[in-house]
Short mmCIF file of C-alpha atoms in Angstrom, two decimals:
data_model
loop_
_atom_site.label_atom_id
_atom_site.label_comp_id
_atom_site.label_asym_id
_atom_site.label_seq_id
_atom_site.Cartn_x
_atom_site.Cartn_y
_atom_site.Cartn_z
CA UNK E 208 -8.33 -10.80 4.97
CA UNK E 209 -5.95 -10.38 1.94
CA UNK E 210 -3.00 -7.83 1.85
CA UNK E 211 -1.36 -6.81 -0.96
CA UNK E 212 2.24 -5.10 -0.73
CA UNK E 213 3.35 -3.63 -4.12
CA UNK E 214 6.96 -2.37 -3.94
CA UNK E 215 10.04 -2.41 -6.83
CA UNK E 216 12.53 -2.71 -3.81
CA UNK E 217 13.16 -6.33 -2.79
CA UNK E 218 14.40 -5.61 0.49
CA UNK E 219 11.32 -3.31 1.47
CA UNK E 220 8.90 -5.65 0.36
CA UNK E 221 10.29 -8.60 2.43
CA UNK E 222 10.59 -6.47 5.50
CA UNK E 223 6.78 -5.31 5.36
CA UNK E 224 5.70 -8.65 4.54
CA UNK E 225 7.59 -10.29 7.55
CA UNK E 226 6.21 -7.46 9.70
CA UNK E 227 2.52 -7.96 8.45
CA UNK E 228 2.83 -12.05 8.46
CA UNK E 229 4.12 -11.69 12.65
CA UNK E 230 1.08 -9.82 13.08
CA UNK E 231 -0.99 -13.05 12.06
CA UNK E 232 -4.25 -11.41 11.24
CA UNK E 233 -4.22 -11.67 7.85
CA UNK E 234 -5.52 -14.80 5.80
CA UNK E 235 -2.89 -13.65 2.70
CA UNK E 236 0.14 -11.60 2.34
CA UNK E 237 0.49 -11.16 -1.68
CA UNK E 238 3.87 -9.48 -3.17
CA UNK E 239 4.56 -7.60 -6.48
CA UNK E 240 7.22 -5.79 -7.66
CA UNK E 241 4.87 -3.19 -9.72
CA UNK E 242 1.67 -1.48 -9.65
CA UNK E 243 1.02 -3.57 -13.43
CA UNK E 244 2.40 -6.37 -12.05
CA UNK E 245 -0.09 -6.47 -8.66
CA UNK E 246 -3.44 -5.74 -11.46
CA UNK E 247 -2.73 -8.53 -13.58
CA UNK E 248 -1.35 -11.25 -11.32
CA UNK E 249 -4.28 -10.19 -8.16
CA UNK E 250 -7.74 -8.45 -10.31
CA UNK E 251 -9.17 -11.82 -10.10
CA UNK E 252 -8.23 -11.52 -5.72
CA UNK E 253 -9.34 -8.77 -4.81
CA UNK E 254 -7.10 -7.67 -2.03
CA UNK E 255 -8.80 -6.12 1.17
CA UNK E 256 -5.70 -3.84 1.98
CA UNK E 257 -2.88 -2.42 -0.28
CA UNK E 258 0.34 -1.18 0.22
CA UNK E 259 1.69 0.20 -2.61
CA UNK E 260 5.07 2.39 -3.22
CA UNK E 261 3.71 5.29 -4.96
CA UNK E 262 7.29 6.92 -5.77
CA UNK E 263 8.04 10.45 -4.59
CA UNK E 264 6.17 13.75 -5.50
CA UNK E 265 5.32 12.99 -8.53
CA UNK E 266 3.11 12.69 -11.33
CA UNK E 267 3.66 8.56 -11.51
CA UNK E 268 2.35 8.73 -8.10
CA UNK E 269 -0.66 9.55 -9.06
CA UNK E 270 -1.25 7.64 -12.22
CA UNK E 271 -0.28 4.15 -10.50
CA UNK E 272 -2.74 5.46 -7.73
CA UNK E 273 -5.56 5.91 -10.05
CA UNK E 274 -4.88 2.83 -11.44
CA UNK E 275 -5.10 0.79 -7.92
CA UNK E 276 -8.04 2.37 -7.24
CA UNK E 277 -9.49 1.19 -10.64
CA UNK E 278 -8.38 -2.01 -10.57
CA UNK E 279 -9.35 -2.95 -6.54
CA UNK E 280 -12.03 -0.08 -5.95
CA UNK E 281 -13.43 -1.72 -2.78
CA UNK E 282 -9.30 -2.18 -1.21
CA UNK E 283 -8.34 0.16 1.60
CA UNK E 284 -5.44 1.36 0.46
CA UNK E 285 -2.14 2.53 1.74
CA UNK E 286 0.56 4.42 -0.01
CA UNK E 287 4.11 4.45 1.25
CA UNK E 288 6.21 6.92 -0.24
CA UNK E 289 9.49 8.33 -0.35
CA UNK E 290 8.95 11.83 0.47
CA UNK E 291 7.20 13.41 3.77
CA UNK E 292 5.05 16.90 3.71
CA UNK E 293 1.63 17.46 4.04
CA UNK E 294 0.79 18.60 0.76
CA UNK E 295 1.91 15.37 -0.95
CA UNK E 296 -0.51 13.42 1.86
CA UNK E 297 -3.11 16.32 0.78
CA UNK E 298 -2.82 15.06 -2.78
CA UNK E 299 -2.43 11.59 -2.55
CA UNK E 300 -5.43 11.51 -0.02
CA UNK E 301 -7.75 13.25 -2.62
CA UNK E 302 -6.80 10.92 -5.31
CA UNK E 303 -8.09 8.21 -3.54
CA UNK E 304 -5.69 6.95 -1.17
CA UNK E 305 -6.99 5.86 2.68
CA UNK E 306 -3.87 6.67 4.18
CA UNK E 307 -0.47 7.55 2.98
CA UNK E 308 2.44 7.00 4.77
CA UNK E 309 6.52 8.13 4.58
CA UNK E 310 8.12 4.53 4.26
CA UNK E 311 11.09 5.48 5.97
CA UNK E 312 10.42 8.34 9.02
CA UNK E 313 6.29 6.68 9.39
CA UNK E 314 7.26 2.78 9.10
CA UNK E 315 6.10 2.58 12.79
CA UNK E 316 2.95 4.26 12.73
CA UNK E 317 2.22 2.40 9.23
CA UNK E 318 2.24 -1.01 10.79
CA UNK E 319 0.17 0.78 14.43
CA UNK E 320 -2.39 1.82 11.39
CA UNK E 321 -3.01 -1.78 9.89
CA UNK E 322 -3.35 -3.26 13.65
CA UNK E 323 -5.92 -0.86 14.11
CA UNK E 324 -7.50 -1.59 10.85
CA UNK E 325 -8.18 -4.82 11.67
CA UNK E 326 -9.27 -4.07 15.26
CA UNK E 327 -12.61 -2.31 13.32
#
């Protein structure tokens, strides 16, 4: 299994990759720093999962999620956000998002959600 984790913060990125290579279920932990960046560098891939900072409550959000979803239609994907609330899950959810998480206040339940992934 491939993961993909798409994030402009350095710091983030190496902490979730860290978290998801300790896990040792994956075959492939891929970083990007953007959404552009992950779709030209990874089409050819095809990443299983992605993790991908979406931004806050935005329209951005949306766009880059659209985008994803083009670009790696059969990925489950995850996106970690800034911002907590239902209505922004609501959103990102119908857009075409598996699961969407708050990177900060959900980090926990985030990683819980990819064990279980791969438990299926």
């Amino acid at each position: 299994m491939q993961i993909l984790v798409v994030d402009d913060s350095f710091v983030i990125r190496a902490r979730l990759v860290a978290a998801i290579e300790q896990m040792g279920q994956f075959h492939t932990v891929l970083e990007a720093e953007l959404i552009e960046q992950a779709l030209e560098r990874f089409y050819a891939i095809k990443p299983d999962v992605v993790i991908a900072d979406l931004g806050k409550q935005n329209r951005r959000g949306l766009i880059q999620l659209a985008k994803l979803r083009q670009g790696f239609p059969g990925a489950y994907i995850v996106a970690a956000v800034n911002a907590s609330g239902q209505c922004l899950k609501t959103k990102l959810m119908s857009k075409g998002a598996d699961a969407v998480f708050d990177k900060t206040l959900e980090y926990g339940a985030m990683l819980e959600a990819l064990q279980a992934l791969l438990a299926d």
